[in-house]
Amino acid sequence: MAFAPPTTPAHHQHQHLHHAHQDQHHGIYASGGASSNTSFNTPPSQIMSGAGAAQQPDKSGSLLGRKRALDGGSVEDTEGAAYRPVAFRTEGARLACLVNASVTVCGEDAIYAFGGFDQYTDEVYNHVLRLDLHTYTWTLVDNYGDIPSVRMGHTTVYWRDNKLIIFGGENEHRMFLSDVYIFDIPTATWSQPVLSGRPPCGRSRHAVVLHDDMLFILGGIHNRSAIPSDFDPDEDNEYNPQEVLDDICYLDLKTMTWSRSWTWIARFDHQAWIRDGKLWVFGGMGQGMDRTGELISLDLNHPAFARTEIKQTGYVTRQPGLGGDTATATGGQSRILRSHRPYGPNSPRPIASSRRNTPPPKKQAVPAATASVSFLWGRDIPSEAHGTHFHHLCGHTLLDFVTSANTIRPSETGLCALNLDDMTWRKIADGMDIVGGGLWRWHYLAISPDSTMAYLLGCPTDTDEDVGEGEEYLSDVLPIDLSRFGMNVDQREGDNPKAGTLGMDLANFFDKPDFGSDFVVRAIKDEAAEGDEWDMTGIWGKRPPIRVHKLILLSRWPHFATLYSARMAEFHKNRMYLPEPYTVVRAFSYYLYTDSVATSPYCPNLSTVAGLLVMANLYDLKRLRALALNRLFSELDVESAAVIWERAGVAGEEGLRKKAAGFVLTYWGRIVRTMGFKRLSRRSLMELCEEVDVEGRIMGSEELGVVGAVDGGVVGIYQSDLGGFMTEEARMRAKRRRYVDDLEELETGDLEEDEEMS
């Protein structure tokens, strides 16, 4: 994953940390801001197709006229096919190259952008901009109160009661800030709370995360207080006046009090989340300016992070124009048009002489337990050094959006997911299917912690009359429904009910004839399926009936409630037949009791989960569908791949079917020997063979040895559109060689550039 630092104004580049201009990373909850140019003109919307050919805009002005297919083709081609997000051209105020701003999702209706600077004029802003998520229209918000001064590299988080909290950043004078502002969205009014405790030092490009009304501040960059004693001008080409911070602290928003600061890890341009009582940090850059894929967690259950004093919730605000430290005891917001401070509301306030002479307390290492995981190599592990990466924690899955940049091939972009339970990476979608491959450059990711809707903001790589090359960064928005890939923020995929919970209590009554069961569900035998050659006589009654309770089915299964209220045959006979395999029906009934699709005696394998996916789509059970997709996308294996491919087709999940088909063709020799493959119907076998393109062919061990795929003894399927067949080991060798070639090419380019400069 590439955490390239955001760009800085041109006349300050000699002071800033060294970084490449491309591969910029801008997240909204745990990374610094982005730079940008903001010009406000409103060109007509145009729909784009192909490699840049402009068509006439939709006369009605509807969103349909602004849709853009990710593959550059016709939008109509995506209808009825596998799920593929569609980009939209934004309207309203135009934002040309807004860099190092903060971009935050607020509810389901809007995205708010604040601050940043112009990539080309170096002007730093304090504008508030709003993107309507229903019309994808940008508007410049008139805001009031104690307005913050211009800044970049700050962070913004969404707080309760429709408020945004702004912290830190740097202004146009390269002064690092440590102030806090609160923006009330309904009234568009700013206020600055009165804080107690010693604030952390000013910083930018840090990470923040909000949990239980505690705003955690982690890392970032800051000006050095003095030249380090070990600095050797003979060895260092240029003294770097900035340092990477390694501290962590938090602001208690219930008392508006800063905690003490501890030393932890040195990071900037990283991201952070809190899940299951742990603070997780991923990506970014360290002291050595190298991008890292290390995942670090901190136990927040330690007493050091416990509140020792609770005051009434609320905060005191300073009143602008009445003196630097004047405050009011009310928690309300004053509706004042502009701040009257001569240098701007974010100017550093005078520090009392008693405080100025008091040295800050010496930092100690954070006392809580810290764990670290490094990912060395793997087929689906994203490379930090290539591409532009955005990260987000969704449920118990860490997502990595690998998007286009100068240092990555379009075929290497996509969406990868890390399961935090088993620390396994999986690639769940290809770049062309989810981020547009190399046809777009995405600069910001906006996503709410409690939602599965993600929004990428960026611009196309081709030029057109509406958006010129390099002239606008936020012309397009790409909404992505992560639930279509099995992501769920409510519960880990496959969680079993725990002792003492309602799910476990209900599970104790499942399929127990002695516990008051009053309904019977029966199913077909497992091996009977449509088109099978097996004898279909006597398919009912081969397994014992599943005994359930009508009350559970009525409350959890809308289809059953409809049948029951209509007093159909099931109502009178107290039994029903479902034309699905017995193990699937039993797992489905168990899910109704426990809300679980975990591996258990009732849900033994992924083939059963694939059957649950069919039932979820048949009865329109969105929760079950999300849980099933989550497991199938993340746990696809050799034994069940063929069955998952077939069941995904029956359920209409073309994205999962495509992924399973690629998996089957990659591991063809192993999969054809599984029972799941052997039990496919004749029609399914023929359809699976047709997944190979017309140029596909069987390659023997000798031929594979010649092309370097294997050393011999393997038969593979050559897939022309996938670049040929390779075993897992061969793919990894090729990937290593490719990265080495890329590095050599970059180094050669640098040498040639140095020679030209000299």
Short mmCIF file of N, CA and C in Angstrom, two decimals, residues 119-184:
data_model
loop_
_atom_site.label_atom_id
_atom_site.label_comp_id
_atom_site.label_asym_id
_atom_site.label_seq_id
_atom_site.Cartn_x
_atom_site.Cartn_y
_atom_site.Cartn_z
N GLN A 119 -2.98 23.54 -5.61
CA GLN A 119 -1.78 22.86 -6.10
C GLN A 119 -0.88 23.77 -6.91
N TYR A 120 -1.47 24.77 -7.59
CA TYR A 120 -0.68 25.58 -8.52
C TYR A 120 -0.43 27.00 -8.04
N THR A 121 -1.34 27.57 -7.23
CA THR A 121 -1.14 28.95 -6.77
C THR A 121 -0.63 29.00 -5.34
N ASP A 122 -0.62 27.86 -4.63
CA ASP A 122 -0.16 27.78 -3.24
C ASP A 122 -1.08 28.51 -2.26
N GLU A 123 -2.21 28.99 -2.71
CA GLU A 123 -3.13 29.66 -1.80
C GLU A 123 -3.76 28.64 -0.86
N VAL A 124 -3.77 28.95 0.44
CA VAL A 124 -4.35 28.06 1.44
C VAL A 124 -5.75 28.58 1.79
N TYR A 125 -6.69 27.64 2.02
CA TYR A 125 -8.09 28.01 2.16
C TYR A 125 -8.65 27.66 3.54
N ASN A 126 -9.78 28.29 3.85
CA ASN A 126 -10.61 27.86 4.97
C ASN A 126 -12.07 27.78 4.53
N HIS A 127 -12.30 27.47 3.26
CA HIS A 127 -13.65 27.31 2.74
C HIS A 127 -14.30 26.05 3.31
N VAL A 128 -15.62 26.09 3.42
CA VAL A 128 -16.43 24.90 3.72
C VAL A 128 -17.25 24.59 2.48
N LEU A 129 -17.09 23.40 1.95
CA LEU A 129 -17.80 22.98 0.75
C LEU A 129 -18.64 21.75 1.05
N ARG A 130 -19.78 21.66 0.43
CA ARG A 130 -20.72 20.57 0.68
C ARG A 130 -21.06 19.87 -0.63
N LEU A 131 -20.94 18.54 -0.63
CA LEU A 131 -21.34 17.73 -1.78
C LEU A 131 -22.63 17.00 -1.43
N ASP A 132 -23.70 17.31 -2.13
CA ASP A 132 -24.98 16.64 -1.92
C ASP A 132 -24.90 15.23 -2.51
N LEU A 133 -25.13 14.22 -1.69
CA LEU A 133 -24.99 12.84 -2.14
C LEU A 133 -26.20 12.33 -2.91
N HIS A 134 -27.23 13.15 -3.04
CA HIS A 134 -28.38 12.78 -3.86
C HIS A 134 -28.27 13.34 -5.27
N THR A 135 -27.68 14.52 -5.38
CA THR A 135 -27.55 15.15 -6.70
C THR A 135 -26.10 15.27 -7.15
N TYR A 136 -25.13 14.96 -6.26
CA TYR A 136 -23.70 15.10 -6.54
C TYR A 136 -23.38 16.51 -7.04
N THR A 137 -23.80 17.48 -6.24
CA THR A 137 -23.59 18.90 -6.55
C THR A 137 -22.79 19.55 -5.42
N TRP A 138 -21.71 20.25 -5.79
CA TRP A 138 -20.90 20.97 -4.82
C TRP A 138 -21.47 22.37 -4.59
N THR A 139 -21.51 22.80 -3.33
CA THR A 139 -21.91 24.17 -3.00
C THR A 139 -20.93 24.74 -1.99
N LEU A 140 -20.67 26.05 -2.09
CA LEU A 140 -19.84 26.76 -1.12
C LEU A 140 -20.73 27.20 0.03
N VAL A 141 -20.41 26.77 1.26
CA VAL A 141 -21.27 27.01 2.41
C VAL A 141 -20.91 28.35 3.05
N ASP A 142 -21.90 29.19 3.26
CA ASP A 142 -21.70 30.41 4.05
C ASP A 142 -21.63 30.00 5.51
N ASN A 143 -20.51 30.30 6.17
CA ASN A 143 -20.36 29.88 7.56
C ASN A 143 -20.10 31.08 8.45
N TYR A 144 -20.39 30.91 9.75
CA TYR A 144 -20.43 32.02 10.69
C TYR A 144 -19.69 31.65 11.96
N GLY A 145 -19.59 32.62 12.88
CA GLY A 145 -19.03 32.37 14.18
C GLY A 145 -17.52 32.56 14.22
N ASP A 146 -16.86 31.79 15.06
CA ASP A 146 -15.42 31.88 15.28
C ASP A 146 -14.71 31.05 14.22
N ILE A 147 -14.61 31.61 13.02
CA ILE A 147 -14.16 30.86 11.85
C ILE A 147 -12.66 30.57 11.94
N PRO A 148 -12.25 29.33 11.71
CA PRO A 148 -10.81 29.01 11.72
C PRO A 148 -10.08 29.71 10.59
N SER A 149 -8.81 29.93 10.80
CA SER A 149 -7.99 30.49 9.73
C SER A 149 -7.67 29.41 8.70
N VAL A 150 -7.01 29.80 7.64
CA VAL A 150 -6.68 28.86 6.57
C VAL A 150 -5.73 27.80 7.11
N ARG A 151 -5.85 26.59 6.56
CA ARG A 151 -4.99 25.50 7.02
C ARG A 151 -5.04 24.34 6.04
N MET A 152 -4.05 23.48 6.18
CA MET A 152 -3.94 22.27 5.37
C MET A 152 -3.32 21.18 6.24
N GLY A 153 -3.49 19.94 5.85
CA GLY A 153 -2.92 18.84 6.60
C GLY A 153 -3.58 18.61 7.94
N HIS A 154 -4.76 19.18 8.17
CA HIS A 154 -5.50 19.00 9.40
C HIS A 154 -6.36 17.74 9.32
N THR A 155 -7.12 17.48 10.36
CA THR A 155 -8.05 16.35 10.36
C THR A 155 -9.43 16.81 10.80
N THR A 156 -10.44 16.12 10.30
CA THR A 156 -11.83 16.41 10.64
C THR A 156 -12.54 15.10 10.95
N VAL A 157 -13.31 15.08 12.04
CA VAL A 157 -14.12 13.91 12.38
C VAL A 157 -15.55 14.35 12.62
N TYR A 158 -16.47 13.46 12.35
CA TYR A 158 -17.88 13.72 12.59
C TYR A 158 -18.20 13.33 14.03
N TRP A 159 -18.77 14.28 14.78
CA TRP A 159 -19.13 14.06 16.17
C TRP A 159 -20.64 13.97 16.27
N ARG A 160 -21.13 13.66 17.43
CA ARG A 160 -22.57 13.55 17.66
C ARG A 160 -23.25 14.90 17.45
N ASP A 161 -24.58 14.87 17.32
CA ASP A 161 -25.40 16.07 17.19
C ASP A 161 -25.00 16.92 15.99
N ASN A 162 -24.63 16.27 14.89
CA ASN A 162 -24.33 16.99 13.65
C ASN A 162 -23.23 18.04 13.82
N LYS A 163 -22.12 17.61 14.38
CA LYS A 163 -20.98 18.51 14.56
C LYS A 163 -19.73 17.90 13.95
N LEU A 164 -18.85 18.76 13.47
CA LEU A 164 -17.54 18.37 12.97
C LEU A 164 -16.48 18.94 13.91
N ILE A 165 -15.45 18.15 14.18
CA ILE A 165 -14.33 18.59 15.02
C ILE A 165 -13.09 18.70 14.15
N ILE A 166 -12.48 19.88 14.13
CA ILE A 166 -11.27 20.14 13.36
C ILE A 166 -10.10 20.22 14.33
N PHE A 167 -8.99 19.54 13.99
CA PHE A 167 -7.80 19.64 14.83
C PHE A 167 -6.56 19.83 13.97
N GLY A 168 -5.71 20.76 14.41
CA GLY A 168 -4.36 20.87 13.89
C GLY A 168 -4.25 21.34 12.46
N GLY A 169 -3.15 20.94 11.82
CA GLY A 169 -2.82 21.36 10.48
C GLY A 169 -1.71 22.39 10.49
N GLU A 170 -1.48 23.03 9.36
CA GLU A 170 -0.47 24.09 9.25
C GLU A 170 -1.04 25.21 8.38
N ASN A 171 -0.67 26.44 8.71
CA ASN A 171 -1.21 27.57 7.96
C ASN A 171 -0.26 27.98 6.84
N GLU A 172 -0.55 29.13 6.22
CA GLU A 172 0.24 29.56 5.07
C GLU A 172 1.64 30.00 5.45
N HIS A 173 1.89 30.21 6.74
CA HIS A 173 3.22 30.62 7.21
C HIS A 173 4.03 29.43 7.73
N ARG A 174 3.57 28.23 7.43
CA ARG A 174 4.25 27.00 7.86
C ARG A 174 4.26 26.88 9.37
N MET A 175 3.28 27.47 10.04
CA MET A 175 3.14 27.33 11.47
C MET A 175 2.22 26.14 11.76
N PHE A 176 2.70 25.21 12.57
CA PHE A 176 1.91 24.03 12.89
C PHE A 176 0.94 24.35 14.03
N LEU A 177 -0.30 23.91 13.88
CA LEU A 177 -1.38 24.29 14.77
C LEU A 177 -1.79 23.12 15.66
N SER A 178 -2.29 23.45 16.84
CA SER A 178 -2.79 22.42 17.76
C SER A 178 -4.14 22.83 18.33
N ASP A 179 -4.87 23.66 17.62
CA ASP A 179 -6.14 24.15 18.12
C ASP A 179 -7.29 23.24 17.71
N VAL A 180 -8.41 23.43 18.37
CA VAL A 180 -9.60 22.61 18.13
C VAL A 180 -10.77 23.54 17.83
N TYR A 181 -11.49 23.26 16.75
CA TYR A 181 -12.70 24.00 16.39
C TYR A 181 -13.83 23.02 16.19
N ILE A 182 -15.03 23.50 16.47
CA ILE A 182 -16.24 22.68 16.30
C ILE A 182 -17.17 23.41 15.34
N PHE A 183 -17.63 22.68 14.32
CA PHE A 183 -18.52 23.25 13.30
C PHE A 183 -19.90 22.62 13.47
N ASP A 184 -20.90 23.46 13.74
CA ASP A 184 -22.28 22.99 13.87
C ASP A 184 -22.93 22.99 12.49
#
